[in-house]
Coordinates of C-alpha atoms and ligand atoms in Angstrom, one line a residue:
M260 CA -95.1 -118.0 -112.4
K261 CA -93.6 -120.4 -115.0
V262 CA -94.5 -121.1 -118.6
T263 CA -95.8 -124.7 -118.9
G264 CA -96.5 -124.8 -122.6
V265 CA -97.6 -123.0 -125.7
E266 CA -100.3 -124.2 -128.1
V267 CA -100.0 -123.1 -131.7
F268 CA -103.0 -122.7 -134.1
P269 CA -102.8 -121.9 -137.8
V270 CA -106.0 -120.0 -138.7
H271 CA -107.6 -118.8 -141.9
I272 CA -109.5 -115.5 -141.6
P273 CA -111.9 -114.5 -144.4
M274 CA -111.4 -111.0 -145.8
K275 CA -114.5 -108.8 -145.8
I276 CA -112.8 -106.1 -147.9
P277 CA -110.3 -107.3 -150.6
F278 CA -106.8 -105.9 -150.1
A279 CA -104.0 -105.4 -152.5
T280 CA -100.7 -103.4 -152.7
S281 CA -98.0 -103.0 -155.3
L282 CA -96.6 -106.3 -154.0
G283 CA -99.8 -108.2 -154.9
A284 CA -103.3 -109.0 -153.7
L285 CA -103.9 -110.8 -150.4
P286 CA -105.7 -114.1 -150.7
P287 CA -109.4 -114.3 -149.9
K288 CA -108.5 -115.9 -146.5
A289 CA -105.6 -114.4 -144.6
K290 CA -103.3 -117.0 -143.0
R291 CA -102.6 -116.1 -139.3
V292 CA -101.1 -118.0 -136.4
I293 CA -102.6 -117.7 -132.9
V294 CA -100.7 -118.9 -129.8
I295 CA -102.0 -119.7 -126.3
L296 CA -99.2 -119.6 -123.7
R297 CA -100.1 -121.4 -120.5
T298 CA -98.6 -121.1 -117.0
D299 CA -98.4 -123.1 -113.8
E300 CA -100.8 -120.6 -112.1
G301 CA -103.6 -121.4 -114.6
L302 CA -103.3 -118.1 -116.4
A303 CA -103.0 -118.0 -120.2
G304 CA -101.8 -115.3 -122.6
V305 CA -102.6 -115.0 -126.3
G306 CA -100.4 -113.9 -129.2
E307 CA -100.5 -113.7 -133.0
A308 CA -98.3 -113.7 -136.0
A309 CA -99.7 -112.2 -139.2
P310 CA -97.3 -113.1 -142.0
D311 CA -97.3 -111.8 -145.5
P312 CA -94.7 -113.7 -147.6
S313 CA -94.7 -110.9 -150.3
Y314 CA -93.5 -108.5 -147.6
H315 CA -91.0 -110.5 -145.5
D316 CA -89.5 -113.9 -145.4
E317 CA -91.9 -115.9 -143.1
T318 CA -95.0 -118.0 -143.9
M319 CA -97.8 -119.3 -141.7
E320 CA -96.6 -122.9 -142.2
G321 CA -93.0 -121.9 -141.3
I322 CA -94.1 -119.9 -138.3
V323 CA -96.0 -122.9 -136.9
D324 CA -92.9 -125.1 -137.3
T325 CA -90.5 -122.5 -135.9
L326 CA -92.6 -122.0 -132.8
R327 CA -93.3 -125.7 -132.1
E328 CA -89.8 -127.0 -132.9
Y329 CA -87.4 -124.2 -131.9
M330 CA -89.0 -121.4 -129.9
V331 CA -91.5 -122.9 -127.5
P332 CA -89.1 -125.6 -126.1
V333 CA -86.7 -122.9 -124.8
I334 CA -89.3 -120.8 -123.1
V335 CA -91.0 -123.6 -121.2
G336 CA -90.0 -123.3 -117.5
E337 CA -89.2 -119.6 -117.8
D338 CA -90.9 -116.8 -115.8
P339 CA -92.9 -114.9 -118.4
S340 CA -91.9 -111.5 -116.9
D341 CA -88.2 -112.2 -117.8
I342 CA -88.8 -110.8 -121.3
E343 CA -85.3 -109.8 -122.2
R344 CA -83.9 -113.1 -121.0
I345 CA -86.5 -115.0 -123.0
H346 CA -85.8 -113.0 -126.2
E347 CA -82.0 -113.7 -125.8
K348 CA -82.6 -117.4 -125.1
V349 CA -84.7 -117.7 -128.3
R350 CA -82.2 -115.7 -130.3
R351 CA -79.4 -118.2 -129.4
V352 CA -81.5 -121.0 -130.8
I353 CA -82.9 -119.4 -133.9
V354 CA -82.1 -116.0 -135.4
G355 CA -84.6 -113.8 -137.2
N356 CA -88.1 -115.2 -137.6
T357 CA -89.4 -112.1 -135.9
F358 CA -93.1 -112.7 -136.7
A359 CA -93.0 -116.1 -135.0
L360 CA -91.2 -114.4 -132.1
S361 CA -93.8 -111.7 -131.9
A362 CA -96.6 -114.2 -131.3
L363 CA -94.7 -115.3 -128.1
D364 CA -93.8 -111.8 -127.1
F365 CA -97.5 -110.7 -127.3
A366 CA -98.6 -113.7 -125.3
L367 CA -95.9 -113.0 -122.6
Y368 CA -97.1 -109.4 -122.2
D369 CA -100.7 -110.6 -122.2
V370 CA -100.1 -113.0 -119.4
I371 CA -98.0 -110.6 -117.3
G372 CA -100.8 -108.1 -117.6
R373 CA -103.4 -110.6 -116.5
R374 CA -101.2 -111.6 -113.6
T375 CA -100.6 -108.0 -112.4
G376 CA -104.0 -106.6 -113.3
L377 CA -102.5 -104.1 -115.7
P378 CA -103.3 -103.4 -119.3
V379 CA -100.2 -104.0 -121.6
C380 CA -99.8 -100.2 -122.3
R381 CA -99.0 -99.8 -118.6
L382 CA -96.2 -102.4 -118.9
L383 CA -94.7 -100.5 -121.8
G384 CA -94.5 -97.0 -120.2
G385 CA -98.0 -96.2 -119.3
L386 CA -101.0 -94.6 -120.9
F387 CA -99.7 -91.6 -122.9
R388 CA -103.0 -91.4 -124.9
E389 CA -106.4 -93.0 -124.3
K390 CA -107.4 -93.2 -127.9
V391 CA -105.2 -93.5 -131.0
P392 CA -106.2 -91.7 -134.3
V393 CA -106.4 -94.2 -137.1
V394 CA -106.2 -94.2 -140.9
W395 CA -108.4 -95.8 -143.5
V396 CA -106.4 -97.5 -146.2
L397 CA -107.6 -97.5 -149.9
S398 CA -105.8 -100.5 -151.3
L399 CA -105.1 -101.2 -154.9
A400 CA -108.2 -103.5 -154.8
T401 CA -110.2 -100.2 -155.0
R402 CA -110.5 -99.2 -158.6
L403 CA -109.9 -95.6 -159.7
D404 CA -113.6 -95.1 -160.4
D405 CA -114.5 -96.2 -156.9
M406 CA -111.8 -94.1 -155.1
A407 CA -113.9 -91.0 -154.6
G408 CA -116.9 -92.8 -153.2
E409 CA -114.8 -94.9 -150.7
A410 CA -112.8 -91.8 -149.7
E411 CA -115.9 -89.8 -149.1
A412 CA -117.6 -92.5 -147.1
M413 CA -114.6 -93.1 -144.8
A414 CA -114.0 -89.4 -144.2
G415 CA -117.7 -89.2 -143.3
K416 CA -117.1 -92.0 -140.7
G417 CA -114.5 -89.8 -139.1
F418 CA -111.2 -91.0 -140.6
K419 CA -109.1 -87.8 -140.8
T420 CA -106.3 -89.5 -142.7
L421 CA -106.7 -91.6 -145.8
K422 CA -103.8 -93.8 -147.1
I423 CA -103.7 -94.6 -150.7
K424 CA -101.8 -97.6 -152.0
V425 CA -99.8 -96.7 -155.1
G426 CA -96.6 -97.9 -156.8
V427 CA -97.8 -99.7 -159.9
D428 CA -98.2 -97.1 -162.7
P429 CA -97.1 -93.5 -162.0
R430 CA -99.8 -91.9 -164.1
L431 CA -102.5 -93.9 -162.5
D432 CA -100.9 -93.4 -159.0
V433 CA -101.3 -89.6 -159.5
E434 CA -104.9 -90.0 -160.7
R435 CA -105.8 -92.0 -157.6
V436 CA -104.5 -89.2 -155.4
K437 CA -106.3 -86.6 -157.4
A438 CA -109.6 -88.5 -157.2
V439 CA -109.4 -88.7 -153.4
R440 CA -108.3 -85.1 -152.9
E441 CA -111.2 -83.8 -155.1
A442 CA -113.6 -86.1 -153.1
V443 CA -112.6 -85.1 -149.6
G444 CA -111.2 -81.5 -150.0
D445 CA -109.6 -80.5 -146.8
R446 CA -111.6 -82.9 -144.6
A447 CA -108.9 -85.5 -144.6
E448 CA -105.1 -85.7 -144.9
I449 CA -103.7 -88.0 -147.6
R450 CA -100.7 -90.3 -147.4
V451 CA -99.5 -92.7 -150.0
D452 CA -97.6 -96.0 -149.8
A453 CA -95.7 -97.3 -152.8
N454 CA -94.6 -100.5 -151.1
Q455 CA -91.2 -100.3 -152.9
G456 CA -92.9 -100.0 -156.3
W457 CA -90.9 -97.1 -157.8
T458 CA -87.3 -96.6 -158.9
V459 CA -85.6 -93.5 -157.4
D460 CA -86.2 -91.3 -160.5
K461 CA -89.8 -92.4 -160.9
A462 CA -90.4 -91.8 -157.2
I463 CA -89.1 -88.3 -157.3
S464 CA -91.0 -87.3 -160.4
T465 CA -94.3 -89.0 -159.3
I466 CA -94.2 -87.6 -155.8
R467 CA -93.6 -84.1 -157.2
R468 CA -96.6 -84.4 -159.4
M469 CA -98.7 -85.6 -156.4
E470 CA -97.5 -82.8 -154.1
R471 CA -100.0 -80.3 -155.6
Y472 CA -102.7 -82.5 -153.9
E473 CA -100.9 -82.1 -150.5
L474 CA -99.5 -85.2 -149.1
Q475 CA -99.0 -85.9 -145.4
L476 CA -96.2 -88.4 -146.1
V477 CA -95.0 -90.9 -148.7
E478 CA -94.2 -94.4 -147.5
Q479 CA -91.5 -96.7 -148.8
P480 CA -91.1 -95.2 -152.3
V481 CA -88.2 -97.5 -153.3
A482 CA -86.8 -100.9 -152.4
G483 CA -86.5 -101.6 -148.7
W484 CA -82.7 -102.4 -149.0
D485 CA -82.0 -99.3 -151.0
L486 CA -81.2 -96.8 -148.2
K487 CA -79.2 -94.6 -150.5
G488 CA -82.2 -94.4 -152.8
M489 CA -84.5 -93.6 -149.9
A490 CA -82.1 -90.8 -148.9
R491 CA -82.1 -89.4 -152.5
V492 CA -85.9 -89.4 -152.6
A493 CA -86.2 -87.8 -149.2
K494 CA -83.8 -85.0 -150.2
A495 CA -85.5 -84.3 -153.5
V496 CA -89.1 -84.0 -152.4
D497 CA -90.9 -81.7 -150.0
T498 CA -93.1 -84.4 -148.5
P499 CA -91.8 -86.4 -145.6
V500 CA -90.6 -89.9 -146.5
M501 CA -91.5 -92.8 -144.3
A502 CA -89.6 -96.1 -144.0
D503 CA -91.6 -99.3 -143.7
E504 CA -89.9 -102.2 -145.5
S505 CA -86.5 -100.4 -144.8
V506 CA -86.9 -100.8 -141.0
F507 CA -87.5 -104.1 -139.3
T508 CA -85.0 -104.3 -136.4
P509 CA -83.3 -101.7 -134.1
E510 CA -80.2 -102.2 -136.3
T511 CA -82.0 -101.3 -139.5
A512 CA -83.6 -98.3 -137.7
L513 CA -80.1 -97.1 -136.8
K514 CA -78.9 -97.5 -140.4
V515 CA -81.8 -95.4 -141.6
V516 CA -80.9 -92.7 -139.1
E517 CA -77.2 -92.7 -140.0
M518 CA -78.0 -92.5 -143.8
E519 CA -80.8 -89.9 -143.3
A520 CA -82.9 -92.3 -145.4
A521 CA -86.3 -91.4 -143.9
D522 CA -88.1 -88.6 -142.0
I523 CA -90.6 -91.0 -140.3
I524 CA -90.5 -94.6 -139.3
N525 CA -93.4 -97.1 -139.5
I526 CA -93.2 -99.4 -136.5
K527 CA -95.2 -102.5 -137.1
V528 CA -94.8 -104.3 -133.8
M529 CA -94.2 -107.7 -135.5
K530 CA -91.3 -106.5 -137.6
P531 CA -88.6 -106.5 -134.9
G532 CA -90.1 -109.4 -133.0
G533 CA -92.8 -107.9 -130.8
L534 CA -93.4 -105.2 -128.2
H535 CA -90.1 -105.6 -126.4
N536 CA -87.9 -105.0 -129.5
S537 CA -90.3 -102.4 -130.8
K538 CA -89.4 -100.3 -127.8
K539 CA -85.8 -100.4 -128.9
V540 CA -86.8 -99.2 -132.4
A541 CA -88.9 -96.4 -130.9
A542 CA -85.9 -95.3 -128.6
I543 CA -83.6 -95.0 -131.6
A544 CA -86.2 -93.0 -133.6
E545 CA -86.9 -90.7 -130.6
A546 CA -83.2 -90.0 -130.0
A547 CA -82.8 -89.2 -133.7
G548 CA -85.8 -86.8 -133.7
I549 CA -87.8 -89.1 -136.1
P550 CA -91.5 -89.4 -135.4
C551 CA -93.2 -92.8 -135.8
L552 CA -96.5 -94.4 -136.4
V553 CA -97.8 -97.9 -135.7
G554 CA -98.6 -99.7 -138.9
S555 CA -100.5 -103.0 -139.5
M556 CA -100.0 -106.3 -141.1
L557 CA -103.8 -106.7 -141.0
E558 CA -103.8 -108.5 -137.7
T559 CA -106.8 -110.0 -136.0
G560 CA -108.1 -108.6 -132.8
V561 CA -105.1 -110.1 -130.9
G562 CA -102.2 -108.5 -132.9
T563 CA -104.2 -105.3 -133.4
A564 CA -104.6 -104.9 -129.6
A565 CA -100.8 -105.3 -129.2
G566 CA -100.2 -102.5 -131.7
V567 CA -102.7 -100.2 -130.1
H568 CA -101.1 -100.7 -126.6
F569 CA -97.8 -99.8 -128.1
A570 CA -99.1 -96.7 -129.8
A571 CA -100.9 -95.7 -126.6
A572 CA -97.7 -95.8 -124.5
H573 CA -95.2 -94.0 -126.8
H574 CA -94.9 -90.2 -127.2
V575 CA -92.7 -90.7 -130.4
V576 CA -95.7 -92.4 -132.1
S577 CA -97.2 -89.1 -133.2
Y578 CA -98.7 -89.7 -136.6
P579 CA -102.1 -91.4 -137.1
C580 CA -101.8 -95.2 -136.9
E581 CA -103.0 -98.1 -139.0
T582 CA -104.2 -100.6 -136.4
I583 CA -107.5 -101.4 -138.2
G584 CA -106.9 -105.0 -139.3
P585 CA -110.3 -106.3 -137.9
L586 CA -112.2 -103.8 -140.1
Y587 CA -111.0 -105.7 -143.2
F588 CA -111.9 -109.1 -141.9
G589 CA -115.2 -111.0 -142.0
D590 CA -114.4 -112.9 -138.8
D591 CA -112.1 -112.8 -135.9
V592 CA -110.6 -115.0 -133.2
V593 CA -111.6 -112.7 -130.4
E594 CA -115.0 -112.1 -128.8
E595 CA -114.8 -108.4 -129.4
P596 CA -112.0 -106.5 -131.2
V597 CA -110.7 -103.2 -129.9
K598 CA -113.3 -100.5 -130.3
T599 CA -112.8 -98.3 -133.4
E600 CA -115.1 -95.4 -133.8
G601 CA -115.1 -91.9 -135.3
G602 CA -111.5 -92.3 -136.6
Y603 CA -110.1 -93.5 -133.3
V604 CA -109.2 -96.8 -131.8
Y605 CA -109.7 -96.9 -128.1
V606 CA -107.0 -98.5 -125.9
P607 CA -108.4 -101.5 -124.0
Q608 CA -108.2 -101.0 -120.2
K609 CA -108.7 -104.6 -119.1
P610 CA -105.6 -106.5 -117.9
G611 CA -103.2 -107.8 -120.5
L612 CA -104.0 -107.1 -124.2
G613 CA -107.6 -106.6 -123.1
V614 CA -109.2 -108.9 -125.7
Q615 CA -110.8 -112.2 -125.1
L616 CA -110.0 -115.2 -127.3
S617 CA -113.0 -117.2 -128.4
L618 CA -112.2 -120.9 -128.3
E619 CA -115.3 -121.6 -130.5
K620 CA -114.1 -119.1 -133.2
L621 CA -110.5 -120.4 -132.9
R622 CA -111.7 -124.0 -133.5
R623 CA -113.9 -122.9 -136.5
L624 CA -111.2 -120.7 -138.1
S625 CA -108.5 -123.4 -137.6
K626 CA -110.1 -125.5 -140.3
P627 CA -108.8 -124.5 -143.7
Ligands
LIG735 MG1 -96.3 -99.9 -145.8

């Protein structure tokens, strides 16, 4: 089987639930890129890039250009199952641009799965778990007064972990945690994500004040590049510290290990360039005794399925995951996203990613 071409579609997905972090608010329509990879056997694979320019250095417009002008030309004619070779070929033409690369990587896995009749998790190591516990995220778009109500409603729907976005104002940050703990009692665990919003000293004092409300973990308290600062925070507080913006690639994962900068790693499968490279991050974490979880860039049903397959196949992914992008969107490019129910997302068992792209929806959402 050979790749004959890749079509690239910029899409605009309307948000159903507004979303904001300490980095800023997401626009009312999320910009995503969908790819369809075609082969000489008539099989097609689908992939996605879900950029957030406030979080990393790629945009929807740049990804479209990177794919069409640089990445797609070097993979045409390749056998999709030669994943390592394809990644290396692309890297020699254009470094970085890992979100663009992820779209291709997901599509390669999807098409190999369809060809072999295997769900993607079985290409990644097999089905370690059939369902993945997932987290509800209370973003900064939820005001303090509404925190208790949303937390209670989501705990009632079966979410056993709630993540609270913080990192703007330490006093308000603590109030938000307090409101949620008082609302849910011991029915849910609470994690917080500062998205790099604090200084080292502010992080230590704020997390200490939050610890009376019992935190499962605290995510990216300080700047992603500041591994010394991450290590200082991790040493000073009792709560495990998770690296998100500090770990994109296997190399940065290794740095975090060497500097003892985190206790947990958030693997978003787009950060290192897709599923193939995420396996390398997971291997480094596992060897270092660092548990992981699979986070989310708020992907559509396509990227979400990729993350779910990865979580399903890896023992080291042992914390509840955040692969719930479709719940925040008012529309999707797939017929039916992965099933999410009672605080779990169920691993699709059809060949490939296990989701069906809707060409009608793709056409509609391609219009700005
Ligand atoms: Mg994060």
